[in-house]
Amino acid sequence: MSHAAFLSATPDGIGAASHPFIKMHGLQNCFAVLDFRKRASTPQPEDIVRLCDPRVGIGADQLIVIQHPSDKGRAAGAAAFMRIYNIDGREVSACGNATRCVAYLLMEEAGVRWVRIETSAGILRCRLAGAMQVSVELGPVSLDWRKIPLAREADTLDLPVESGPLKHGVGINIGNPHAVFFVRGLDRAEFARHAAVVQNDHLFPQGANVEAVEVLDDRTIRLSIWERPGLLTEACGTGACAAAFAARRRGLIHSDDVQVQMPGGTLTVRLDGDTTTMTGPVAFCCHGFVDLNADPPANAPNGQRIPNH
Ligand SMILES: N[C@H](CCC[C@H](N)C(=O)O)C(=O)O
């Protein structure tokens, strides 16, 4: 049975509300994956919060739901629509590492080596790049303040927001908003404190994923990531691409092939104009059944998770 086939299994003797899930990760950026291609519904926010919570649920940085593509997506050759939900239950438009994981599931299911996935940020081209290695070409990068989005016109190569060592950042939209700062060494706990201030600044009406980047050489950067809605993650695909693009744009690196080191491991990012392609490993963690539409835990997090530093 392929992993994707498990996602449509029906539990024998388990609660009727139970739904199969697979947990996967890309460099320890972890995802709970549900297949809703046989369900017309979307997950309830209280279910999303509970399922992402490591104490009462599966534990994940995002919940990913596979649906059938839209008519437009099908016409563009998309195999599925991938919906992305943050730990606070809100839907977002992009998740690079999750795209790599879902692409692996869909390619394994269909027995192919490339696949297109429809997301709210557009159609993404994905391909198998070796054993358990997947490449995803992310959509065009934008530095336009209106597309980040910012609350007011500003120089997106020198953002008017700072906290501690996070200064002179670069604002980028790569399907989701990012604020990229270049630093020299930064304790992870200190980064989390300052990144939370930046993320919640009024400059970002939709918030921002925040990266602190150290340039190690002409083709290698190291980054820490504070994702929306407020958590440190071990890796971030869109963040890696945004950081590599910003470093190249700032002239801090000169290679078009960038090694992006993160706490969970390294992604390779290929820069080509306003397109970025990330390549890296995917892995399966576990699978099982979850009850949906259950009551949220009494102390359901308000979308903030204590930094795991
Ligand atoms: N981990 C994801 C990024 C999730 C971004 C999400 N937290 C948002 O609010 O945009 C990645 O690999 O690109």
XYZ file of C-alpha atoms and ligand atoms in Angstrom:
322
model
C 0.000 0.000 0.000
C 1.351 3.471 -0.855
C 1.379 6.016 1.927
C -1.275 7.996 0.029
C -3.478 4.875 -0.081
C -3.304 4.751 3.732
C -4.727 8.276 3.808
C -7.963 6.983 2.291
C -8.159 3.878 4.521
C -11.274 3.386 6.657
C -10.618 2.388 10.280
C -12.178 -0.907 11.429
C -13.840 -0.610 14.813
C -12.480 2.860 15.504
C -14.783 5.851 16.015
C -16.774 6.823 12.946
C -15.337 10.357 13.140
C -11.806 9.001 12.835
C -9.771 10.109 9.869
C -6.392 8.719 8.732
C -3.351 11.014 8.944
C 0.305 10.772 7.988
C 2.942 12.854 9.775
C 5.909 13.861 7.631
C 8.791 16.285 7.961
C 11.236 18.180 5.807
C 14.384 18.813 7.869
C 12.295 18.477 11.072
C 9.748 21.076 9.867
C 6.863 18.744 10.557
C 3.383 18.409 9.106
C 0.224 16.467 9.815
C -1.272 15.501 6.437
C -4.968 14.700 5.876
C -6.526 13.640 2.573
C -9.880 15.341 2.057
C -10.251 14.300 -1.597
C -13.222 12.163 -0.526
C -14.639 14.834 1.827
C -16.246 18.041 0.704
C -15.574 19.703 4.086
C -12.619 21.698 5.396
C -11.140 21.168 8.862
C -12.529 23.260 11.717
C -10.108 25.722 13.387
C -10.513 23.972 16.741
C -9.513 20.668 15.133
C -6.472 22.290 13.483
C -5.278 23.806 16.782
C -5.756 20.483 18.587
C -4.113 18.343 15.897
C -1.038 20.609 15.724
C -0.670 20.625 19.519
C 2.007 18.056 20.559
C 0.312 17.543 23.947
C -3.207 16.664 22.860
C -2.832 16.056 19.134
C -0.417 14.806 16.492
C 2.025 17.700 16.944
C 2.976 19.675 13.809
C 4.117 23.087 12.592
C 1.302 23.124 10.066
C -1.737 20.989 9.189
C -1.829 20.118 5.485
C -5.033 19.041 3.701
C -4.956 17.449 0.245
C -8.020 18.258 -1.870
C -8.969 17.828 -5.525
C -7.615 20.641 -7.730
C -9.935 23.442 -8.841
C -11.092 23.500 -12.477
C -8.337 26.075 -13.133
C -5.770 23.905 -11.383
C -6.864 20.786 -13.244
C -6.593 22.692 -16.530
C -3.015 23.598 -15.539
C -2.213 19.945 -14.869
C -2.319 20.084 -11.074
C -2.718 16.704 -9.376
C -4.192 18.173 -6.179
C -4.903 21.340 -4.221
C -2.788 21.649 -1.029
C -4.334 23.687 1.784
C -2.011 24.920 4.550
C -3.108 25.757 8.090
C -0.952 27.330 10.816
C -1.085 26.175 14.444
C -3.607 28.941 15.225
C -6.063 27.416 12.746
C -5.639 30.137 10.111
C -5.093 29.196 6.465
C -1.943 30.499 4.747
C -0.837 30.375 1.122
C 2.595 28.759 1.033
C 4.683 26.161 2.790
C 7.792 25.009 0.954
C 8.760 21.993 3.026
C 5.168 20.758 3.162
C 4.956 21.107 -0.623
C 7.987 18.862 -0.914
C 6.364 16.287 1.418
C 2.978 16.300 -0.338
C 4.690 16.148 -3.723
C 6.472 12.966 -2.583
C 3.129 11.446 -1.495
C 1.459 12.282 -4.818
C 4.385 11.070 -6.939
C 4.533 7.817 -4.943
C 0.745 7.409 -5.369
C 0.882 7.956 -9.145
C 4.236 6.291 -9.778
C 5.639 9.409 -11.463
C 8.768 11.559 -10.999
C 7.191 15.020 -11.262
C 3.883 16.587 -10.225
C 2.162 19.955 -10.152
C 0.461 21.047 -6.903
C -2.119 23.844 -6.752
C -1.921 26.194 -3.772
C -3.561 29.505 -2.905
C -0.283 31.115 -4.094
C -0.386 29.358 -7.484
C 0.633 26.116 -9.224
C 3.983 24.717 -8.062
C 6.150 22.345 -10.113
C 7.746 19.546 -8.096
C 10.061 16.693 -9.054
C 11.833 13.746 -7.511
C 15.513 14.673 -7.111
C 16.835 11.379 -5.714
C 15.918 8.895 -2.988
C 13.509 10.761 -0.655
C 14.769 14.051 -2.175
C 12.238 16.480 -3.691
C 12.644 19.776 -5.551
C 9.962 22.460 -5.670
C 10.031 25.532 -7.859
C 8.392 28.307 -5.848
C 6.413 30.977 -7.603
C 7.825 34.432 -8.446
C 9.428 36.392 -5.627
C 8.076 39.922 -5.098
C 9.695 42.905 -3.384
C 6.665 45.134 -4.087
C 5.505 46.576 -0.729
C 1.881 46.074 -1.766
C 2.459 42.348 -2.353
C 4.415 41.602 0.835
C 2.027 43.175 2.044
C 3.088 46.229 4.056
C 0.687 48.667 5.694
C 2.347 51.612 3.951
C 4.815 52.316 1.154
C 8.367 51.548 2.250
C 11.751 50.522 0.852
C 11.488 46.731 1.015
C 15.286 46.454 0.801
C 15.584 48.441 4.049
C 12.431 47.890 6.084
C 11.421 50.600 8.613
C 11.094 48.109 11.499
C 13.711 46.863 13.948
C 14.175 45.084 17.237
C 17.596 44.577 18.843
C 20.051 43.300 16.204
C 17.244 42.812 13.638
C 17.673 45.948 11.503
C 17.639 46.984 7.819
C 15.585 43.939 6.860
C 14.393 42.867 3.417
C 10.654 42.386 2.835
C 9.775 39.571 0.421
C 6.641 37.746 -0.671
C 7.278 34.218 -1.972
C 3.697 33.070 -1.661
C 3.790 34.188 1.971
C 5.334 37.232 3.667
C 8.920 37.247 4.971
C 11.157 39.749 6.750
C 14.818 38.773 6.288
C 17.544 40.274 8.507
C 21.315 39.840 8.237
C 23.134 39.363 11.528
C 26.477 38.247 12.937
C 25.765 35.435 15.375
C 22.518 35.512 17.308
C 21.391 33.406 20.237
C 18.211 31.536 19.265
C 16.275 32.651 22.346
C 17.262 36.297 21.766
C 16.281 35.924 18.105
C 12.842 34.557 19.076
C 12.184 37.533 21.365
C 13.105 40.131 18.748
C 11.502 38.239 15.850
C 8.172 38.189 17.705
C 8.342 41.998 18.004
C 9.014 42.374 14.273
C 6.375 39.806 13.295
C 3.662 41.703 15.182
C 4.688 45.197 14.029
C 1.883 47.206 12.414
C 4.022 47.420 9.265
C 2.857 43.852 8.503
C -0.960 43.740 8.351
C -0.806 39.964 7.790
C 2.232 39.414 10.028
C 5.462 38.004 8.596
C 7.719 34.988 8.824
C 11.031 36.334 10.183
C 14.531 35.072 9.346
C 17.904 35.999 10.842
C 20.656 35.169 8.339
C 24.413 34.759 8.782
C 26.430 34.740 5.560
C 29.117 32.050 5.911
C 30.681 32.287 2.437
C 29.794 33.185 -1.156
C 27.334 30.280 -1.455
C 26.438 29.352 2.132
C 24.089 31.037 4.577
C 22.790 29.950 7.972
C 19.379 31.013 9.236
C 17.053 30.950 12.200
C 13.333 31.088 11.536
C 10.417 32.530 13.522
C 7.254 31.582 11.601
C 3.738 32.986 11.753
C 1.801 32.873 14.050
C 4.675 32.733 16.544
C 6.970 29.690 16.653
C 10.556 28.740 16.057
C 10.818 26.025 13.435
C 13.766 23.768 12.637
C 13.561 24.576 8.920
C 11.470 26.624 6.503
C 11.447 26.137 2.736
C 9.931 29.493 1.796
C 12.171 31.132 4.397
C 15.270 29.485 2.909
C 14.347 30.719 -0.574
C 13.496 34.219 0.682
C 16.800 34.436 2.589
C 18.882 33.215 -0.374
C 17.107 35.664 -2.703
C 17.625 38.565 -0.278
C 21.321 37.741 0.240
C 21.882 37.626 -3.534
C 19.882 40.839 -4.041
C 21.904 42.586 -1.343
C 25.134 41.378 -3.019
C 26.158 39.429 0.097
C 26.534 36.228 -1.959
C 27.222 35.792 -5.658
C 26.395 32.149 -6.356
C 23.070 31.106 -7.895
C 23.265 27.799 -5.991
C 22.986 28.483 -2.295
C 23.381 26.086 0.621
C 20.941 27.186 3.313
C 21.844 25.758 6.724
C 19.042 25.612 9.303
C 18.823 23.892 12.711
C 17.048 20.895 11.123
C 19.431 20.550 8.182
C 20.392 22.066 4.819
C 18.333 22.914 1.745
C 19.872 23.707 -1.636
C 18.292 26.767 -3.269
C 18.771 27.524 -6.972
C 18.214 31.219 -7.832
C 17.041 32.028 -11.360
C 15.733 35.576 -11.784
C 12.635 35.887 -9.596
C 12.213 32.095 -9.430
C 13.695 30.002 -6.648
C 13.896 26.204 -6.545
C 14.564 24.379 -3.295
C 15.794 20.795 -3.032
C 16.017 18.671 0.077
C 14.954 15.514 1.904
C 11.489 14.416 2.999
C 10.742 11.763 5.635
C 7.796 9.925 7.171
C 7.304 10.140 10.942
C 4.151 8.133 11.742
C 0.564 7.513 10.689
C -2.734 6.756 12.394
C -6.304 7.950 12.866
C -7.608 11.150 14.454
C -11.088 12.201 15.526
C -12.248 15.386 13.826
C -14.807 17.934 15.059
C -13.840 17.089 18.650
C -13.794 19.705 21.435
C -10.617 21.808 21.687
C -8.413 21.281 24.770
C -9.276 23.582 27.687
C -6.022 25.504 27.306
C -5.970 25.581 23.520
C -2.982 27.750 22.556
C -3.854 31.159 21.140
C -1.504 30.482 18.258
C 1.647 31.286 20.231
C 3.922 28.373 21.068
C 6.656 28.764 23.696
C 9.895 28.868 21.677
C 11.429 25.415 21.737
C 14.941 26.703 22.390
N 7.399 25.992 7.096
C 6.938 26.593 5.864
C 6.578 28.040 5.996
C 5.263 28.160 6.625
C 4.904 29.587 6.654
C 3.656 29.795 7.459
N 3.939 29.702 8.887
C 3.126 31.173 7.148
O 2.503 31.735 8.028
O 3.336 31.653 6.021
C 7.922 26.402 4.729
O 8.626 25.388 4.744
O 7.932 27.264 3.812
